[in-house]
Coordinates of C-alpha atoms and ligand atoms in Angstrom, one line a residue:
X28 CA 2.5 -49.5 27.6
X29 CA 0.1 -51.4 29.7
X30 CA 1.0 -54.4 31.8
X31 CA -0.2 -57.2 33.3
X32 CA 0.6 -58.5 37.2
X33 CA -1.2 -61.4 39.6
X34 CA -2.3 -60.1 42.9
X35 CA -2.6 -62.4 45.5
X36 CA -4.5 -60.6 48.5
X37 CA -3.4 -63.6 51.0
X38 CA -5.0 -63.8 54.4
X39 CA -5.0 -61.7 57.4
X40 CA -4.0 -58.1 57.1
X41 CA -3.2 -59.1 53.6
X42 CA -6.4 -58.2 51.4
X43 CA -6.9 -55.0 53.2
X44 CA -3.1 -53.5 52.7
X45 CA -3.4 -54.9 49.1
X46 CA -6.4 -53.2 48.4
X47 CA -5.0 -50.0 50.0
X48 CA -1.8 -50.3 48.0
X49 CA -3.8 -50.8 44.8
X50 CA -5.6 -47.5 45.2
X51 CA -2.5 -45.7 45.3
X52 CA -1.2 -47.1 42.2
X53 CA -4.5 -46.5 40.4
X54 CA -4.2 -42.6 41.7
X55 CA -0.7 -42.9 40.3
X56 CA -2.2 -43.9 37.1
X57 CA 0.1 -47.0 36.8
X58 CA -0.5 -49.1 34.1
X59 CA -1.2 -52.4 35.5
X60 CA -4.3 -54.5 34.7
X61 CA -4.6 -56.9 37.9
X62 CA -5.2 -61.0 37.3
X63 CA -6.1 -61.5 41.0
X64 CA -5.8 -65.0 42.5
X65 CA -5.9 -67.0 45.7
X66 CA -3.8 -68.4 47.6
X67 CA -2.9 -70.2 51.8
X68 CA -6.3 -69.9 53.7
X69 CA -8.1 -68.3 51.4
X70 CA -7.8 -70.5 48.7
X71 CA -9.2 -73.4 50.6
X72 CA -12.1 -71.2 52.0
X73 CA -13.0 -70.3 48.6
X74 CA -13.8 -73.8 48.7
X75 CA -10.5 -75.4 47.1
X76 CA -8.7 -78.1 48.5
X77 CA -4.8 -76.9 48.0
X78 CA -3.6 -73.8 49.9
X79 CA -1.2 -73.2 46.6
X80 CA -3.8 -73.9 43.7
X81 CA -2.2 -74.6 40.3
X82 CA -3.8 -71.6 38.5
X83 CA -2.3 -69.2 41.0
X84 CA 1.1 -70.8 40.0
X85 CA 0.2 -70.8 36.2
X86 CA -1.0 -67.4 36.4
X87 CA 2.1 -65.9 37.6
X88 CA 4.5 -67.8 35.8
X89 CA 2.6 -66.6 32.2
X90 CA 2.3 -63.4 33.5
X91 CA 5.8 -63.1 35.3
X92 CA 5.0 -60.9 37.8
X93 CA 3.0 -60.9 41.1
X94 CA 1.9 -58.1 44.0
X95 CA 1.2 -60.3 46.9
X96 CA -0.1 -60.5 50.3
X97 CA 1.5 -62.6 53.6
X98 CA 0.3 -66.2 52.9
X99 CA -1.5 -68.1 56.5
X100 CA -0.6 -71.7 56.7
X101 CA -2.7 -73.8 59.2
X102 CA -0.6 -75.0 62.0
X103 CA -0.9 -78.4 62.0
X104 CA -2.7 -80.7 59.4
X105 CA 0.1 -80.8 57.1
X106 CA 0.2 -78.4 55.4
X107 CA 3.8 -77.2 54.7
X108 CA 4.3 -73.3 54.5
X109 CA 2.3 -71.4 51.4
X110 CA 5.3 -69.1 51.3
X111 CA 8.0 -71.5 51.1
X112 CA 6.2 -73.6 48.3
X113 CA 5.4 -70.6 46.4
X114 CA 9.3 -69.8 46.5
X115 CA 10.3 -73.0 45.9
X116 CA 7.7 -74.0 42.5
X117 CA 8.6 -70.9 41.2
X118 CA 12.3 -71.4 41.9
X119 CA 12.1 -67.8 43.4
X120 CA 15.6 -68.4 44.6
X121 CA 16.6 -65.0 45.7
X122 CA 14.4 -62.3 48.2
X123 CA 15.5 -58.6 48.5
X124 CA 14.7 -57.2 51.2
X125 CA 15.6 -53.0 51.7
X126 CA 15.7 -51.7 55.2
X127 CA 16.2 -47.6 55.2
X128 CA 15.7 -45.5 57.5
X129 CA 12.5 -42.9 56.7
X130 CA 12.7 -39.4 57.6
X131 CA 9.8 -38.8 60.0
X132 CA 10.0 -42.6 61.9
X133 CA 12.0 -41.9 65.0
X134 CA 14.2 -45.0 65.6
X135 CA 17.1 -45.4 67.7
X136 CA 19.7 -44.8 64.5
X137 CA 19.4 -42.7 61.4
X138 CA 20.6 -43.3 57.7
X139 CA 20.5 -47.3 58.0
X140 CA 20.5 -48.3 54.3
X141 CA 20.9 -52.0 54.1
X142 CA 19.6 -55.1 51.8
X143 CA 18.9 -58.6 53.4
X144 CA 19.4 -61.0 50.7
X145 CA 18.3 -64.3 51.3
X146 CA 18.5 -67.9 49.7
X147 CA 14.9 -68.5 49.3
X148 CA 14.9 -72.8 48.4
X149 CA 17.1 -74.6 50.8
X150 CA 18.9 -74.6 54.1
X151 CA 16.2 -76.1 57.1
X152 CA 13.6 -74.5 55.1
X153 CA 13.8 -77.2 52.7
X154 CA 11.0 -78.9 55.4
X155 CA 12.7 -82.4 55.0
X156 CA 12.1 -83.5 58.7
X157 CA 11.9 -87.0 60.5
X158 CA 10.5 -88.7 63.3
X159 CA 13.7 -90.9 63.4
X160 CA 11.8 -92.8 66.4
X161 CA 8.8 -91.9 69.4
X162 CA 10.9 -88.6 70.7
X163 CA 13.4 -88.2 68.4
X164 CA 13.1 -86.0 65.2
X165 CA 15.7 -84.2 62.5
X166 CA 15.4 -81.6 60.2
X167 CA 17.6 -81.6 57.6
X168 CA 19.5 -78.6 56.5
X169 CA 20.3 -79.1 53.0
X170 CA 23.0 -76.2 50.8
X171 CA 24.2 -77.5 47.5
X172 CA 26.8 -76.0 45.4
X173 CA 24.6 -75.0 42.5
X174 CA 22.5 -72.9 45.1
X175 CA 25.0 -71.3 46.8
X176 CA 27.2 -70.3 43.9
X177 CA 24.0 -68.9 42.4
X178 CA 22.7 -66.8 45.5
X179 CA 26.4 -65.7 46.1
X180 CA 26.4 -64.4 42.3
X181 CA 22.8 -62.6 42.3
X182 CA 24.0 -60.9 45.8
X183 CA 27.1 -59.2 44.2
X184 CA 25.7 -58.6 41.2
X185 CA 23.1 -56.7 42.8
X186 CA 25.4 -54.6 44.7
X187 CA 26.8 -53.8 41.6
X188 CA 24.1 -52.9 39.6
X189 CA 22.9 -50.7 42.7
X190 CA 26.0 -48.9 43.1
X191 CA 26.6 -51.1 46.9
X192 CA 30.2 -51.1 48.0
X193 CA 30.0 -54.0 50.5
X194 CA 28.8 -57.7 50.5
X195 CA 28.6 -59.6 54.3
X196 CA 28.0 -62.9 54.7
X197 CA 26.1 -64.1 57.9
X198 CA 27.2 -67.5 58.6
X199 CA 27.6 -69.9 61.6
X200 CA 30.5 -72.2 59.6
X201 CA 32.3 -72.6 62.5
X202 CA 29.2 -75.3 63.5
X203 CA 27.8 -76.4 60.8
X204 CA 30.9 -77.0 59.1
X205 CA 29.6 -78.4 55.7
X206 CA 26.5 -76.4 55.5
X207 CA 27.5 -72.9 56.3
X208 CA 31.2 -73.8 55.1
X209 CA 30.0 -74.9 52.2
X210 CA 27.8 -71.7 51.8
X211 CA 30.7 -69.2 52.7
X212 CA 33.3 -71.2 50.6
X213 CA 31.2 -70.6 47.6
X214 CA 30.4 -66.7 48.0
X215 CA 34.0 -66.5 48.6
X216 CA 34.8 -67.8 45.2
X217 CA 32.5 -65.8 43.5
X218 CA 33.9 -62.6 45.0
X219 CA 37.3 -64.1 44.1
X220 CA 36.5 -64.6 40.4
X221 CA 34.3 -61.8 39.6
X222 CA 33.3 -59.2 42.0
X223 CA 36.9 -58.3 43.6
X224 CA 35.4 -54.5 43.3
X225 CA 33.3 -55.2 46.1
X226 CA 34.4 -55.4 49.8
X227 CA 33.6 -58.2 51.4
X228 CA 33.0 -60.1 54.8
X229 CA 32.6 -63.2 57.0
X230 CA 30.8 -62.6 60.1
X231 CA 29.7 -65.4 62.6
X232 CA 25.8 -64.7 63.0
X233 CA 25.8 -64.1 66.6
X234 CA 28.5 -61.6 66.8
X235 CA 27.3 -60.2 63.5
X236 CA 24.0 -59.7 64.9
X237 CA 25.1 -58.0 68.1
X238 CA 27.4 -55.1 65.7
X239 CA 24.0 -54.5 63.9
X240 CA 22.1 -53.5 66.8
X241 CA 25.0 -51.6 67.8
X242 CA 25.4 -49.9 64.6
X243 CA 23.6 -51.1 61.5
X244 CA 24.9 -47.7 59.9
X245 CA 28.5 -49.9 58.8
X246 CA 26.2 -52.4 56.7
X247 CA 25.5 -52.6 53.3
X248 CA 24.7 -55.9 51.5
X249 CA 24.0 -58.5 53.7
X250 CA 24.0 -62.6 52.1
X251 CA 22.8 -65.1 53.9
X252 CA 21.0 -68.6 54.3
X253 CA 17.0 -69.0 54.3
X254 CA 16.7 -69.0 57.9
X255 CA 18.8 -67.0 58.6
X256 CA 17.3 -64.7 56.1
X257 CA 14.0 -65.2 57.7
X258 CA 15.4 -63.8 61.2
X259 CA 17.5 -61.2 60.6
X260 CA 15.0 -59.7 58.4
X261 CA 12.8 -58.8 60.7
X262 CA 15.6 -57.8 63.3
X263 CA 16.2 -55.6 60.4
X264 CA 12.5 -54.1 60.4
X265 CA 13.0 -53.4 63.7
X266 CA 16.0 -50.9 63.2
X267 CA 13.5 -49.0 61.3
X268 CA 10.0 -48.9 62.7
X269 CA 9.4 -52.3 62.3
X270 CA 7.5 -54.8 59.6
X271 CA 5.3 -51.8 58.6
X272 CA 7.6 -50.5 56.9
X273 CA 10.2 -52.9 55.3
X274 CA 9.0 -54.4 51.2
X275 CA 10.7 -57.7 49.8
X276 CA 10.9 -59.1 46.3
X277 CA 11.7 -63.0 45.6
X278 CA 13.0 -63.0 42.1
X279 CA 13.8 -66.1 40.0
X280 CA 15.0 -66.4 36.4
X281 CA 12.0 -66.4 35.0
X282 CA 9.5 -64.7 37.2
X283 CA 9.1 -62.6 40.6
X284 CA 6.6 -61.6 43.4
X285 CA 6.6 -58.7 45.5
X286 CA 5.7 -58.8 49.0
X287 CA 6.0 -57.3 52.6
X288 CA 8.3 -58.9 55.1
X289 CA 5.5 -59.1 57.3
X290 CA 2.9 -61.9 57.9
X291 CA -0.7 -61.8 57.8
X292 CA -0.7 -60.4 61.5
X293 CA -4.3 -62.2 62.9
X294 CA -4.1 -59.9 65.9
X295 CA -5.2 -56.9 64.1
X296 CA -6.5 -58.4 61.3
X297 CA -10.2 -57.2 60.2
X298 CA -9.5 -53.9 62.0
X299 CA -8.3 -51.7 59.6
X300 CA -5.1 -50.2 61.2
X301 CA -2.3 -52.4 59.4
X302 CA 0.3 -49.8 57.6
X303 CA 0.0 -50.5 54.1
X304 CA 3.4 -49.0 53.9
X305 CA 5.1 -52.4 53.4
X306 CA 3.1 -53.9 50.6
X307 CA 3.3 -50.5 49.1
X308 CA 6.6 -50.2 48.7
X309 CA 6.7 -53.7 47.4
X310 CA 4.2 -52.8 44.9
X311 CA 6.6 -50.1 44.4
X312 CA 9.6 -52.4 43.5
X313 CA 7.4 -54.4 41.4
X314 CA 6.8 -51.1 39.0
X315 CA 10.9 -50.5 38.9
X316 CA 11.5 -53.9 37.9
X317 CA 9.2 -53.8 35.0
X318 CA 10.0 -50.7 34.1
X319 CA 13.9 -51.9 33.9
X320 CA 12.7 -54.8 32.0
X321 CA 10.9 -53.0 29.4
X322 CA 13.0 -49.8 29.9
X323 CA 10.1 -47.8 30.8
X324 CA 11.1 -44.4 32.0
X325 CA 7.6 -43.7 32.7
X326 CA 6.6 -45.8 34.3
X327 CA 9.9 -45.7 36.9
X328 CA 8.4 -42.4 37.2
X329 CA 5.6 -43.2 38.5
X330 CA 7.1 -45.6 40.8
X331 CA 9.0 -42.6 42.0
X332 CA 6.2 -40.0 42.4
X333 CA 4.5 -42.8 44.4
X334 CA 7.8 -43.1 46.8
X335 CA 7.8 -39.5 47.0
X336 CA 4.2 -39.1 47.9
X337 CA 4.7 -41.3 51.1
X338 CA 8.0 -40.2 52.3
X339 CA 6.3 -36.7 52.1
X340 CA 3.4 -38.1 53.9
X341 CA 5.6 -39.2 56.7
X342 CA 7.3 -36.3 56.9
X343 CA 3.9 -34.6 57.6
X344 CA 3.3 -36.6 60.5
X345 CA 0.3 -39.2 58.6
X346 CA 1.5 -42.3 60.3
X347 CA -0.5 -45.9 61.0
X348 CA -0.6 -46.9 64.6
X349 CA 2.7 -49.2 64.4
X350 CA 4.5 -46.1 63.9
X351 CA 2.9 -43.7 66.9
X352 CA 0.4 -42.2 64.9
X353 CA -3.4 -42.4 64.2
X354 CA -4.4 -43.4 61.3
X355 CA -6.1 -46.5 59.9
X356 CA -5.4 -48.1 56.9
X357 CA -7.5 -46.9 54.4
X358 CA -7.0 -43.2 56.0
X359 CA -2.9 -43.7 55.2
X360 CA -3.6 -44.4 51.8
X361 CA -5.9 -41.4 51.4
X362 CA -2.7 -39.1 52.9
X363 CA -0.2 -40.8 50.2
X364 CA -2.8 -40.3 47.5
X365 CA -3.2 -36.7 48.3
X366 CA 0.6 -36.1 48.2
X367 CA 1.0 -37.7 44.7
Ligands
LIG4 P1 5.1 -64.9 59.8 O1 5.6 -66.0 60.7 O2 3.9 -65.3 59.0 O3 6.1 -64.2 59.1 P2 5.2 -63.2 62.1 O4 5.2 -64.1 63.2 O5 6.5 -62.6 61.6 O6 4.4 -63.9 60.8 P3 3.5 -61.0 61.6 O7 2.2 -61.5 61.1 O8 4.4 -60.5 60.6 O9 4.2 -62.2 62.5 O10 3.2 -60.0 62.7 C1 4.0 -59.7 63.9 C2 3.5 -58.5 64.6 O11 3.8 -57.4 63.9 C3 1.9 -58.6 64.7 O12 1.6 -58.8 66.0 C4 1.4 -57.3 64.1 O13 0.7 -56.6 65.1 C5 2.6 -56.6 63.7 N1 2.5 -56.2 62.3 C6 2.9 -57.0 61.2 N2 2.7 -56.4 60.1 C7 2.1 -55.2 60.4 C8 1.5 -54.2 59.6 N3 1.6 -54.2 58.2 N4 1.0 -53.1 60.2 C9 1.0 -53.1 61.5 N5 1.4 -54.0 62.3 C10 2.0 -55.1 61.8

């Protein structure tokens, strides 16, 4: 079988770890024929006047899937966030994001194997903000039942489906009463009524986040809010070697797109040392989740040959600057291409 996916390169860092990743998969000999299309700064550079055109947006929803790469939005000049919209058009409502620990990236713990998942439409990021008068603004965090139930229900029935014993909810309900209550009443009532095999917790998200710098070992699923989501996903990197080395997917009903938790990192943009680890294992969740969709043994295969080739080239010490070693981007590649 042969398949087709939208890459969006983004900006930043983004084009070259994309490029990197895609020469791995094409040494893997993965299927994929590549629709690519643009998107945030580079969109408007190629001379168009919307940072989300509507053929990038067509093109993933005919083709259903999408590899892409962190998203710049200008500061300023309203433009809202690239990322969010994308999420939100596509009604991308739940992101995955996998944080293990890798054998050959020292961190301060060993065997953390946890999943961030995240409401990707509402919550503050819904960007409905006001300038109520000269010096005094809102943002308004919005949760409805509909979303909430729904995120609540993808969360446990991903822990099933994966084998996960333990859903937490990160929450700060005893604040924002109706928000965050109304976000913890509903994940408690779809635990009640369908998923009583799975443990399950409340934690506030301050305490919560002090126990999982203290020991992120005792976590498994984690549910929570978009900004939230936002945060302690990259807290989460950090347990592991950081945002070189943590994928995402934001997955809908009717379409997904696979992306690094990072962003498009403009300090080393250009330079060729960003890890293409992170995009790479995106790319690599992309190939399991078509391969379940078409029931593709093969091509899980591959995706697993691929995950095999760089945790072996970890192992053996081939490492991107972020993670204390020497190589450049392009160079990392080449050392996970050799191991397939
Ligand atoms: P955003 O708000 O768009 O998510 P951010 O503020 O989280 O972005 P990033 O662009 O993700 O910031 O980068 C944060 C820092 O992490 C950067 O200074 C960069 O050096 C580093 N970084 C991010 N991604 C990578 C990567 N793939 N390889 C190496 N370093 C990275």
């Amino acid at each position: 079988m042969k398949y087709t996916a939208v890459l969006v390169p983004g900006d930043g860092i983004g084009p070259e770890v994309a490029s990197a990743a895609l020469e791995i998969l094409a040494a893997a000999k993965a299927p994929i024929d590549w629709v690519e299309c643009l998107a945030g700064v580079a969109a408007l550079e190629a001379g168009g006047k919307d940072l989300l055109p509507t053929a990038t947006i067509e093109a993933i929803r005919k083709h259903g899937v999408a590899l892409k790469g962190p998203c710049t939005t200008p500061v300023g000049g309203g433009f809202s966030s690239v990322n969010v919209a994308m999420r939100k058009t596509l009604d991308l409502y739940g992101a995955i994001r996998p944080v293990r620990s890798l054998n050959g990236v020292k961190t301060r713990f060993e065997n953390v194997d946890l999943v961030v998942v995240r409401e990707n439409t509402e919550g503050l990021y819904a960007g409905i903000e006001n300038e109520i008068t000269s010096g005094v603004v809102t943002s308004v965090k919005v949760a409805t039942r509909v979303a909430c139930l729904r995120i609540a229900e993808f969360a446990f029935r991903y822990a099933v489906h994966r084998n996960r014993k333990k859903v937490s909810v990160f929450h700060k309900a005893n604040i924002m009463k109706l928000s965050d209550g109304m976000f913890i009443k509903c994940a408690r009532e779809v635990h009640e009524s369908k998923f009583q095999s799975i443990e399950y917790e409340e934690l506030i998200i301050d305490a919560a986040c002090m126990r999982l710098v203290q020991d992120p070992t005792r976590f498994d699923v984690l549910l929570m809010e978009n900004l939230y989501g936002d945060v302690i996903s990259d807290l989460c990197a950090g347990l592991v070697g950081g945002l070189g080395v943590v994928p995402g997917a934001n997955l809908g009903e009717h379409c997904a797109i696979f992306e690094a938790v990072h962003g498009s990192a403009p300090d080393i943009a250009g330079k060729g040392v960003a890890n293409p680890l992170a995009i790479t294992m995106s790319a690599v969740m992309m190939l399991n989740y078509i391969a379940e969709k078409h029931s593709d043994t093969s091509l899980a295969a591959i995706a697993t040959r691929i995950r095999t080739a760089y945790d072996r080239a970890l192992v053996d010490g081939c490492k991107t600057r972020d993670l204390g070693g020497k190589l450049g981007t392009n160079e990392f590649a080449k050392a996970v291409i050799e191991r397939l």
